[in-house]
Amino acid sequence: MTGVPGSTPARGPTAGRLARGVWLMLVAAVIVTVVLVSPYVGLDIDDSRLDVGGSLHYTVLVAHIFTAAVAIVLGPLQFMDTVRARRAVHRTIGRVYLLAGVLPSAVTAIPVALWSGRIVTRIGLVTAAVLWLITGGLAYRAARRRDFAGHRDWMMRNYALTFLAVTSRLLTPLLLLVQLPFGSGGGGPAGDRVASLIPIGQTLGWIVNLAVVEVVIRRRRRWGTGWKEASRGRPAGRDGTAAPGR
């Protein structure tokens, strides 16, 4: 995200929680990226974790995975104050994130989803890929217009879709645990049940992520508006914040 020129980072407990959250996202992103990419480093089709229908399918899948890895890892860096303070670095990372990560990964996600043969995967992932492209385009357009608040919000929504790769891998085992108390007799082997829950976890992943981000965006807007109204008309303190009322 691009910060407003001349603005100061948020302070206090809220800022601390946000900073810790960004670092947790980065750690989770790196771990999941290693897990995702490792079977495909050797470019051996026999090591693919997904069933592929030939060399073309495998090539598109590998392109999707490696470009998704770029987006997953670079995304959290854009939310760090130290990166946002260096505008040239922030812009460079943002362009790589969108042009080398989001764009190619979203485009290749569409055929990968359609080749999956599962209706839930097709609908869920194609929808997510289209929204991924749309939110990325809107974030870029907002930055070009110097609408930094809008750019920040659209980038948050965009990374919520990127973070699907992480969230879906948390939701799938949770969905399996929810089903266990209801008996396993009619559900088949655990491996088959996990396979059947993956498309559901993938779809719920981006829906949950977007819902959480919308809550965060709306709360920040309310907090920002309230702060401005509360500080209006008061002299500024040494740190640039409004001085307490007398």
XYZ file of N, CA and C in Angstrom:
738
model
N 0.845 -1.187 0.000
C 0.000 0.000 0.000
C 0.883 1.240 0.000
N 0.393 2.270 -0.597
C 1.135 3.518 -0.638
C 0.574 4.461 0.398
N 1.427 4.949 1.280
C 0.968 5.877 2.299
C 0.792 7.273 1.736
N -0.012 8.068 2.412
C -0.216 9.454 2.004
C 1.055 10.228 2.288
N 1.600 10.959 1.302
C 2.819 11.713 1.544
C 2.642 12.676 2.701
N 3.627 12.679 3.582
C 3.586 13.592 4.710
C 2.834 13.055 5.899
N 2.203 11.889 5.754
C 1.462 11.343 6.883
C 2.410 10.629 7.816
N 2.023 10.488 9.059
C 2.830 9.771 10.033
C 2.173 8.445 10.339
N 2.951 7.372 10.616
C 2.380 6.095 10.930
C 1.511 6.166 12.180
N 0.541 5.256 12.236
C -0.316 5.203 13.419
C 0.511 4.848 14.640
N 0.103 5.369 15.797
C 0.836 5.131 17.029
C -0.046 4.410 18.028
N 0.605 3.894 19.080
C -0.147 3.320 20.174
C -0.400 1.834 20.023
N -1.253 1.278 20.922
C -1.515 -0.158 20.927
C -2.065 -0.678 19.614
N -2.934 0.103 18.950
C -3.512 -0.356 17.694
C -2.429 -0.546 16.645
N -1.520 0.407 16.545
C -0.419 0.298 15.595
C 0.445 -0.923 15.905
N 0.668 -1.182 17.200
C 1.463 -2.336 17.589
C 0.808 -3.642 17.174
N -0.505 -3.726 17.360
C -1.218 -4.943 16.961
C -1.167 -5.127 15.448
N -1.329 -4.027 14.707
C -1.271 -4.117 13.250
C 0.101 -4.566 12.779
N 1.147 -4.025 13.395
C 2.509 -4.403 13.010
C 2.759 -5.883 13.276
N 2.311 -6.363 14.434
C 2.478 -7.791 14.744
C 1.683 -8.653 13.780
N 0.485 -8.179 13.427
C -0.332 -8.925 12.476
C 0.331 -9.044 11.120
N 0.978 -7.969 10.673
C 1.669 -7.995 9.379
C 2.829 -8.986 9.417
N 3.576 -8.979 10.519
C 4.691 -9.926 10.637
C 4.197 -11.364 10.680
N 3.079 -11.605 11.357
C 2.507 -12.950 11.373
C 2.071 -13.379 9.977
N 1.479 -12.439 9.225
C 1.101 -12.745 7.845
C 2.316 -13.119 7.016
N 3.408 -12.367 7.208
C 4.617 -12.636 6.437
C 5.180 -14.018 6.765
N 5.233 -14.349 8.051
C 5.749 -15.666 8.450
C 4.873 -16.781 7.876
N 3.549 -16.632 8.002
C 2.635 -17.638 7.459
C 2.781 -17.739 5.947
N 2.952 -16.580 5.288
C 3.091 -16.567 3.830
C 4.345 -17.312 3.395
N 5.449 -17.086 4.094
C 6.704 -17.753 3.731
C 6.583 -19.262 3.935
N 6.001 -19.679 5.057
C 5.861 -21.113 5.336
C 5.000 -21.785 4.276
N 3.860 -21.198 3.986
C 2.953 -21.787 2.993
C 3.597 -21.789 1.612
N 4.340 -20.743 1.289
C 5.009 -20.673 -0.011
C 6.013 -21.803 -0.170
N 6.784 -22.075 0.874
C 7.753 -23.177 0.820
C 7.032 -24.503 0.586
N 5.916 -24.702 1.284
C 5.148 -25.936 1.131
C 4.578 -26.047 -0.287
N 4.081 -24.926 -0.811
C 3.476 -24.933 -2.143
C 4.496 -25.184 -3.249
N 5.650 -24.525 -3.145
C 6.611 -24.526 -4.236
C 7.497 -25.770 -4.251
N 7.811 -26.324 -3.086
C 8.816 -27.388 -2.988
C 8.584 -28.576 -3.930
N 7.339 -29.051 -4.134
C 7.186 -30.204 -5.037
C 7.441 -29.865 -6.506
N 7.515 -28.580 -6.832
C 7.622 -28.185 -8.237
C 8.977 -27.585 -8.602
N 9.880 -27.523 -7.629
C 11.203 -26.952 -7.886
C 11.952 -27.777 -8.928
N 11.813 -29.093 -8.871
C 12.497 -29.968 -9.814
C 11.842 -30.049 -11.179
N 10.669 -29.404 -11.324
C 9.922 -29.413 -12.594
C 9.672 -30.829 -13.100
N 9.403 -31.738 -12.162
C 9.093 -33.126 -12.496
C 7.584 -33.326 -12.393
N 6.954 -33.647 -13.490
C 5.501 -33.776 -13.518
C 5.006 -34.867 -12.576
N 5.847 -35.866 -12.322
C 5.451 -36.959 -11.426
C 5.378 -36.516 -9.972
N 6.003 -35.385 -9.631
C 5.970 -34.880 -8.257
C 4.788 -33.953 -7.995
N 3.982 -33.692 -9.005
C 2.859 -32.769 -8.844
C 1.879 -33.275 -7.802
N 1.449 -32.387 -6.940
C 0.464 -32.756 -5.921
C -0.953 -32.779 -6.474
N -1.135 -32.176 -7.630
C -2.437 -32.201 -8.281
C -2.377 -33.093 -9.499
N -3.490 -33.740 -9.800
C -3.568 -34.535 -11.023
C -3.549 -33.600 -12.224
N -2.636 -33.859 -13.142
C -2.524 -33.018 -14.334
C -2.765 -33.861 -15.578
N -3.328 -33.213 -16.588
C -3.698 -33.936 -17.796
C -2.674 -33.885 -18.900
N -1.445 -33.515 -18.598
C -0.411 -33.456 -19.623
C 0.554 -32.324 -19.365
N 1.490 -32.152 -20.282
C 2.554 -31.164 -20.092
C 2.030 -29.734 -20.081
N 1.021 -29.433 -20.906
C 0.470 -28.076 -20.917
C -0.169 -27.744 -19.577
N -0.977 -28.670 -19.066
C -1.617 -28.472 -17.762
C -0.551 -28.258 -16.691
N 0.494 -29.074 -16.708
C 1.547 -28.967 -15.701
C 2.291 -27.635 -15.821
N 2.579 -27.209 -17.040
C 3.292 -25.946 -17.247
C 2.492 -24.764 -16.720
N 1.189 -24.743 -17.015
C 0.334 -23.651 -16.533
C 0.241 -23.692 -15.009
N 0.138 -24.894 -14.446
C 0.064 -25.039 -12.992
C 1.331 -24.511 -12.331
N 2.495 -24.871 -12.870
C 3.767 -24.404 -12.306
C 3.870 -22.886 -12.403
N 3.460 -22.323 -13.543
C 3.483 -20.867 -13.697
C 2.579 -20.197 -12.672
N 1.424 -20.791 -12.447
C 0.492 -20.242 -11.448
C 1.102 -20.285 -10.048
N 1.712 -21.399 -9.697
C 2.244 -21.575 -8.344
C 3.420 -20.638 -8.086
N 4.337 -20.533 -9.029
C 5.522 -19.707 -8.803
C 5.179 -18.215 -8.792
N 4.269 -17.789 -9.641
C 3.884 -16.374 -9.620
C 3.016 -16.067 -8.397
N 2.205 -17.029 -7.959
C 1.444 -16.838 -6.722
C 2.389 -16.684 -5.538
N 3.503 -17.432 -5.558
C 4.488 -17.325 -4.477
C 5.052 -15.917 -4.389
N 5.278 -15.288 -5.537
C 5.774 -13.904 -5.556
C 4.777 -12.989 -4.850
N 3.497 -13.136 -5.196
C 2.471 -12.270 -4.603
C 2.296 -12.537 -3.114
N 2.302 -13.797 -2.725
C 2.072 -14.150 -1.319
C 3.156 -13.565 -0.415
N 4.408 -13.651 -0.855
C 5.530 -13.209 -0.017
C 5.684 -11.692 -0.045
N 5.514 -11.067 -1.218
C 5.730 -9.620 -1.309
C 4.584 -8.818 -0.695
N 3.374 -9.377 -0.686
C 2.218 -8.634 -0.197
C 2.383 -8.024 1.186
N 2.772 -8.802 2.190
C 2.885 -8.230 3.542
C 3.909 -7.095 3.642
N 4.944 -7.125 2.793
C 5.946 -6.061 2.844
C 5.325 -4.702 2.559
N 4.269 -4.679 1.747
C 3.632 -3.419 1.383
C 2.876 -2.782 2.541
N 2.621 -3.555 3.589
C 1.884 -3.041 4.739
C 2.810 -2.615 5.875
N 4.108 -2.776 5.692
C 5.070 -2.429 6.743
C 5.438 -0.951 6.664
N 5.433 -0.269 7.794
C 5.735 1.162 7.831
C 7.133 1.462 7.298
N 8.096 0.571 7.582
C 9.466 0.816 7.126
C 9.556 0.801 5.607
N 8.752 -0.027 4.959
C 8.742 -0.080 3.495
C 7.939 1.085 2.929
N 6.806 1.375 3.544
C 5.957 2.463 3.064
C 6.664 3.815 3.171
N 7.568 3.940 4.148
C 8.296 5.203 4.314
C 9.289 5.444 3.186
N 9.708 4.372 2.517
C 10.620 4.489 1.375
C 9.795 4.352 0.102
N 9.341 5.457 -0.408
C 8.341 5.452 -1.469
C 8.826 4.755 -2.733
N 10.099 4.931 -3.107
C 10.618 4.288 -4.312
C 10.621 2.767 -4.157
N 11.050 2.303 -2.977
C 11.050 0.862 -2.704
C 9.624 0.325 -2.689
N 8.742 1.079 -2.059
C 7.338 0.675 -1.968
C 6.715 0.542 -3.360
N 6.966 1.517 -4.216
C 6.416 1.468 -5.579
C 6.982 0.281 -6.355
N 8.290 0.035 -6.220
C 8.919 -1.065 -6.950
C 8.348 -2.407 -6.512
N 8.245 -2.603 -5.201
C 7.686 -3.852 -4.693
C 6.237 -4.009 -5.137
N 5.492 -2.901 -5.100
C 4.092 -2.964 -5.503
C 3.921 -3.360 -6.952
N 4.777 -2.819 -7.828
C 4.684 -3.161 -9.249
C 5.054 -4.613 -9.497
N 6.097 -5.093 -8.811
C 6.475 -6.506 -8.952
C 5.352 -7.396 -8.429
N 4.780 -7.003 -7.300
C 3.670 -7.766 -6.716
C 2.516 -7.912 -7.707
N 2.150 -6.795 -8.358
C 1.008 -6.827 -9.275
C 1.357 -7.453 -10.620
N 2.487 -7.050 -11.211
C 2.790 -7.446 -12.585
C 3.465 -8.809 -12.690
N 4.251 -9.192 -11.681
C 4.928 -10.492 -11.717
C 4.265 -11.509 -10.807
N 3.341 -11.034 -9.968
C 2.658 -11.940 -9.052
C 1.189 -12.086 -9.364
N 0.415 -11.062 -9.055
C -1.040 -11.143 -9.164
C -1.504 -11.392 -10.591
N -1.031 -10.580 -11.533
C -1.521 -10.671 -12.907
C -1.312 -12.055 -13.528
N -0.074 -12.559 -13.607
C 0.099 -13.881 -14.221
C -0.519 -15.011 -13.404
N -0.489 -14.883 -12.086
C -1.051 -15.954 -11.260
C -2.564 -16.033 -11.401
N -3.228 -14.878 -11.464
C -4.682 -14.866 -11.632
C -5.083 -15.397 -13.007
N -4.340 -14.991 -14.032
C -4.659 -15.449 -15.397
C -4.486 -16.965 -15.510
N -3.400 -17.508 -14.966
C -3.173 -18.954 -15.047
C -4.075 -19.734 -14.097
N -4.602 -19.064 -13.056
C -5.506 -19.759 -12.130
C -6.807 -20.173 -12.819
N -7.233 -19.416 -13.820
C -8.511 -19.700 -14.479
C -8.481 -21.038 -15.210
N -7.507 -21.311 -16.102
C -7.485 -22.640 -16.724
C -7.210 -23.762 -15.733
N -6.383 -23.495 -14.721
C -6.114 -24.531 -13.710
C -7.410 -24.915 -13.008
N -8.229 -23.923 -12.667
C -9.514 -24.201 -12.013
C -10.455 -24.939 -12.954
N -10.513 -24.526 -14.206
C -11.425 -25.162 -15.163
C -11.006 -26.596 -15.463
N -9.709 -26.873 -15.413
C -9.223 -28.236 -15.660
C -9.418 -29.148 -14.455
N -9.785 -28.582 -13.308
C -9.876 -29.397 -12.094
C -10.998 -30.422 -12.167
N -12.054 -30.119 -12.911
C -13.170 -31.052 -13.029
C -14.176 -30.964 -11.902
N -13.929 -30.115 -10.899
C -14.841 -29.963 -9.768
C -15.607 -28.655 -9.906
N -16.905 -28.739 -9.834
C -17.730 -27.558 -10.073
C -17.489 -26.484 -9.021
N -17.316 -26.890 -7.752
C -17.084 -25.902 -6.689
C -15.749 -25.201 -6.905
N -14.719 -25.963 -7.309
C -13.415 -25.369 -7.579
C -13.494 -24.416 -8.759
N -14.189 -24.830 -9.792
C -14.308 -23.981 -10.975
C -14.961 -22.640 -10.627
N -16.087 -22.706 -9.958
C -16.813 -21.473 -9.632
C -16.040 -20.638 -8.616
N -15.573 -21.285 -7.543
C -14.906 -20.561 -6.464
C -13.613 -19.908 -6.889
N -12.737 -20.664 -7.572
C -11.429 -20.125 -7.917
C -11.475 -19.186 -9.115
N -12.353 -19.451 -10.070
C -12.481 -18.519 -11.190
C -13.012 -17.172 -10.692
N -13.993 -17.216 -9.788
C -14.514 -15.972 -9.209
C -13.417 -15.231 -8.449
N -12.654 -15.969 -7.657
C -11.562 -15.345 -6.898
C -10.525 -14.744 -7.838
N -10.194 -15.447 -8.926
C -9.194 -14.952 -9.875
C -9.662 -13.661 -10.545
N -10.940 -13.614 -10.921
C -11.480 -12.408 -11.550
C -11.457 -11.239 -10.564
N -11.871 -11.488 -9.327
C -11.836 -10.438 -8.307
C -10.403 -10.012 -8.010
N -9.488 -10.945 -8.080
C -8.061 -10.662 -7.865
C -7.576 -9.653 -8.900
N -7.952 -9.890 -10.164
C -7.561 -8.981 -11.240
C -8.231 -7.620 -11.092
N -9.515 -7.632 -10.758
C -10.263 -6.378 -10.641
C -9.715 -5.506 -9.515
N -9.529 -6.098 -8.335
C -9.031 -5.319 -7.200
C -7.610 -4.830 -7.444
N -6.792 -5.641 -8.120
C -5.440 -5.192 -8.459
C -5.467 -4.014 -9.423
N -6.350 -4.096 -10.426
C -6.483 -2.989 -11.374
C -6.980 -1.719 -10.714
N -7.942 -1.850 -9.817
C -8.470 -0.679 -9.116
C -7.432 -0.080 -8.169
N -6.621 -0.932 -7.540
C -5.550 -0.430 -6.672
C -4.525 0.351 -7.485
N -4.172 -0.185 -8.646
C -3.197 0.505 -9.500
C -3.759 1.834 -10.010
N -5.023 1.828 -10.424
C -5.636 3.055 -10.918
C -5.709 4.121 -9.826
N -6.045 3.701 -8.609
C -6.118 4.653 -7.503
C -4.748 5.267 -7.219
N -3.692 4.447 -7.301
C -2.341 4.972 -7.076
C -1.962 5.969 -8.157
N -2.306 5.664 -9.403
C -2.003 6.578 -10.502
C -2.720 7.916 -10.329
N -3.912 7.870 -9.744
C -4.691 9.093 -9.507
C -4.286 9.783 -8.210
N -3.302 9.196 -7.511
C -2.849 9.707 -6.217
C -3.956 9.683 -5.171
N -4.873 8.757 -5.349
C -5.896 8.495 -4.335
C -5.324 7.435 -3.404
N -4.495 7.868 -2.459
C -3.731 6.929 -1.650
C -4.608 6.148 -0.673
N -5.670 6.787 -0.179
C -6.579 6.065 0.715
C -7.299 4.960 -0.049
N -7.778 5.286 -1.245
C -8.432 4.272 -2.061
C -7.472 3.169 -2.470
N -6.244 3.550 -2.814
C -5.224 2.568 -3.178
C -4.969 1.598 -2.031
N -4.856 2.139 -0.832
C -4.621 1.306 0.352
C -5.758 0.307 0.553
N -6.999 0.776 0.432
C -8.146 -0.103 0.646
C -8.211 -1.210 -0.409
N -7.961 -0.854 -1.672
C -8.020 -1.865 -2.726
C -6.877 -2.857 -2.624
N -5.719 -2.388 -2.153
C -4.609 -3.324 -1.961
C -4.883 -4.279 -0.808
N -5.573 -3.799 0.214
C -5.953 -4.688 1.307
C -6.909 -5.768 0.810
N -7.880 -5.359 -0.001
C -8.811 -6.344 -0.570
C -8.070 -7.316 -1.496
N -7.132 -6.784 -2.273
C -6.393 -7.632 -3.194
C -5.564 -8.674 -2.453
N -4.882 -8.230 -1.378
C -4.072 -9.213 -0.651
C -4.946 -10.194 0.128
N -6.152 -9.793 0.468
C -7.073 -10.747 1.084
C -7.324 -11.920 0.139
N -7.420 -11.637 -1.155
C -7.588 -12.699 -2.147
C -6.294 -13.478 -2.332
N -5.163 -12.804 -2.272
C -3.869 -13.493 -2.352
C -3.701 -14.458 -1.182
N -4.105 -14.009 -0.001
C -3.911 -14.793 1.228
C -4.820 -16.018 1.284
N -5.662 -16.173 0.286
C -6.479 -17.382 0.155
C -5.609 -18.633 0.234
N -4.415 -18.573 -0.340
C -3.525 -19.737 -0.331
C -3.202 -20.188 1.086
N -3.171 -19.243 2.015
C -2.890 -19.567 3.416
C -4.167 -19.979 4.137
N -5.201 -19.171 4.016
C -6.440 -19.409 4.752
C -7.086 -20.736 4.394
N -7.069 -21.089 3.119
C -7.714 -22.333 2.699
C -7.054 -23.547 3.338
N -5.758 -23.448 3.598
C -5.037 -24.568 4.209
C -5.261 -24.639 5.714
N -5.848 -23.602 6.277
C -6.271 -23.650 7.677
C -7.722 -24.093 7.795
N -8.550 -23.672 6.851
C -9.971 -23.986 6.922
C -10.272 -25.444 6.611
N -9.536 -26.036 5.667
C -9.829 -27.419 5.269
C -9.726 -28.397 6.441
N -8.626 -28.403 7.219
C -8.601 -29.305 8.381
C -9.640 -28.949 9.431
N -9.970 -27.653 9.562
C -11.009 -27.267 10.513
C -12.363 -27.829 10.092
N -12.639 -27.782 8.799
C -13.892 -28.355 8.300
C -13.936 -29.857 8.548
N -12.802 -30.524 8.401
C -12.747 -31.958 8.668
C -13.010 -32.250 10.138
N -12.431 -31.436 11.026
C -12.649 -31.625 12.463
C -14.108 -31.400 12.841
N -14.748 -30.439 12.173
C -16.168 -30.188 12.443
C -17.011 -31.389 12.063
N -16.620 -32.100 11.017
C -17.398 -33.243 10.543
C -17.192 -34.489 11.397
N -16.027 -34.616 12.031
C -15.693 -35.846 12.748
C -16.715 -36.256 13.809
N -17.232 -35.319 14.634
C -18.197 -35.748 15.654
C -19.479 -36.345 15.092
N -19.744 -36.115 13.807
C -20.974 -36.622 13.211
C -20.797 -37.998 12.591
N -19.629 -38.607 12.846
C -19.409 -39.966 12.391
C -18.667 -40.005 11.075
N -17.858 -41.048 10.920
C -17.069 -41.186 9.702
C -17.529 -42.336 8.835
N -18.543 -43.036 9.276
C -18.981 -44.204 8.525
C -19.429 -43.875 7.133
N -20.197 -42.788 6.991
C -20.711 -42.458 5.672
C -19.816 -41.519 4.908
N -18.722 -41.122 5.515
C -17.880 -40.132 4.862
C -16.736 -40.712 4.083
N -16.460 -42.035 4.216
C -15.357 -42.638 3.503
C -14.046 -42.380 4.211
N -12.938 -42.829 3.609
C -11.619 -42.619 4.201
C -11.324 -41.139 4.416
N -10.472 -40.874 5.414
C -10.164 -39.482 5.743
C -9.553 -38.748 4.560
N -8.692 -39.438 3.786
C -8.069 -38.801 2.632
C -9.092 -38.344 1.610
N -10.097 -39.178 1.377
C -11.143 -38.805 0.418
C -11.966 -37.634 0.944
N -12.203 -37.618 2.240
C -12.996 -36.532 2.825
C -12.239 -35.221 2.758
N -10.930 -35.273 2.989
C -10.124 -34.061 2.877
C -10.159 -33.531 1.448
N -10.022 -34.455 0.482
C -10.049 -34.048 -0.928
C -11.372 -33.383 -1.287
N -12.466 -33.883 -0.706
C -13.774 -33.307 -1.014
C -13.979 -31.959 -0.339
N -13.230 -31.716 0.756
C -13.384 -30.456 1.485
C -12.475 -29.351 0.965
N -11.434 -29.703 0.209
C -10.498 -28.691 -0.288
C -11.192 -27.617 -1.118
N -12.069 -27.978 -2.091
C -12.751 -26.913 -2.850
C -13.590 -25.991 -1.969
N -14.217 -26.567 -0.930
C -15.025 -25.755 -0.017
C -14.127 -24.815 0.775
N -12.991 -25.333 1.254
C -12.043 -24.504 1.986
C -11.478 -23.386 1.127
N -11.230 -23.691 -0.147
C -10.709 -22.666 -1.052
C -11.711 -21.543 -1.265
N -12.968 -21.904 -1.427
C -13.997 -20.889 -1.657
C -14.259 -20.080 -0.397
N -14.395 -20.787 0.731
C -14.626 -20.075 1.994
C -13.437 -19.192 2.350
N -12.232 -19.603 1.946
C -11.030 -18.856 2.294
C -11.078 -17.418 1.826
N -11.361 -17.219 0.535
C -11.346 -15.830 0.050
C -12.577 -15.056 0.512
N -13.697 -15.747 0.749
C -14.881 -15.058 1.263
C -14.616 -14.555 2.687
N -14.049 -15.407 3.522
C -13.727 -15.018 4.898
C -12.702 -13.892 4.908
N -11.671 -14.010 4.081
C -10.634 -12.979 4.025
C -11.203 -11.619 3.641
N -12.040 -11.600 2.613
C -12.632 -10.330 2.185
C -13.546 -9.747 3.251
N -14.290 -10.610 3.942
C -15.180 -10.126 5.001
C -14.378 -9.489 6.134
N -13.280 -10.135 6.524
C -12.443 -9.601 7.598
C -11.832 -8.262 7.181
N -11.341 -8.179 5.956
C -10.726 -6.942 5.479
C -11.736 -5.804 5.418
N -12.951 -6.087 4.995
C -13.968 -5.042 4.945
C -14.263 -4.494 6.338
N -14.285 -5.378 7.326
C -14.490 -4.934 8.709
C -13.339 -4.025 9.140
N -12.114 -4.426 8.820
C -10.942 -3.627 9.193
C -10.981 -2.262 8.513
N -11.312 -2.243 7.222
C -11.360 -0.976 6.472
C -12.399 -0.039 7.064
N -13.589 -0.568 7.339
C -14.665 0.283 7.861
C -14.348 0.777 9.265
N -13.743 -0.068 10.096
C -13.373 0.376 11.441
C -12.301 1.450 11.385
N -11.325 1.305 10.486
C -10.280 2.299 10.379
C -10.840 3.629 9.902
N -11.796 3.562 8.966
C -12.419 4.799 8.496
C -13.148 5.505 9.626
N -13.890 4.751 10.427
C -14.621 5.362 11.547
C -13.645 5.948 12.555
N -12.579 5.210 12.857
C -11.589 5.693 13.813
C -10.910 6.952 13.298
N -10.553 6.956 11.996
C -9.880 8.114 11.429
C -10.765 9.339 11.447
N -12.064 9.156 11.089
C -12.990 10.284 11.086
C -13.190 10.825 12.490
N -13.345 9.931 13.445
C -13.544 10.354 14.825
C -12.346 11.094 15.362
N -11.116 10.614 14.999
C -9.903 11.275 15.479
C -9.796 12.683 14.923
N -10.114 12.825 13.605
C -10.023 14.147 12.997
C -11.009 15.118 13.637
N -12.228 14.618 13.898
C -13.225 15.484 14.504
C -12.833 15.860 15.917
N -12.254 14.902 16.643
C -11.876 15.161 18.030
C -10.718 16.136 18.125
N -9.809 16.078 17.114
C -8.611 16.914 17.194
C -8.790 18.250 16.503
N -9.906 18.450 15.798
C -10.096 19.683 15.052
C -10.145 20.880 16.004
N -9.356 21.908 15.673
C -9.391 23.145 16.445
C -8.437 23.150 17.620
N -7.715 22.008 17.864
C -6.764 21.982 18.964
C -5.362 22.217 18.433
N -4.519 22.868 19.194
C -3.148 23.093 18.736
C -2.379 21.786 18.669
N -1.444 21.725 17.745
C -0.670 20.505 17.567
C 0.412 20.401 18.620
N 0.657 19.172 19.068
C 1.728 18.926 20.011
C 3.050 18.770 19.292
N 4.106 18.469 20.011
C 5.440 18.375 19.420
C 5.542 17.223 18.441
N 4.777 16.132 18.695
C 4.877 14.978 17.818
C 3.945 15.085 16.629
N 3.252 16.225 16.456
C 2.374 16.406 15.325
C 0.943 16.018 15.592
N 0.665 15.462 16.769
C -0.696 15.083 17.121
C -1.365 16.245 17.831
N -2.679 16.167 17.965
C -3.409 17.254 18.628
C -3.096 17.281 20.110
N -2.911 18.445 20.637
C -2.644 18.568 22.069
C -3.927 18.338 22.837
N -3.855 17.782 24.044
C -5.058 17.529 24.845
C -5.822 18.825 25.120
N -7.105 18.709 25.176
C -7.919 19.891 25.494
C -7.710 20.324 26.942
N -7.880 21.574 27.140
C -7.641 22.093 28.494
C -8.966 22.249 29.237
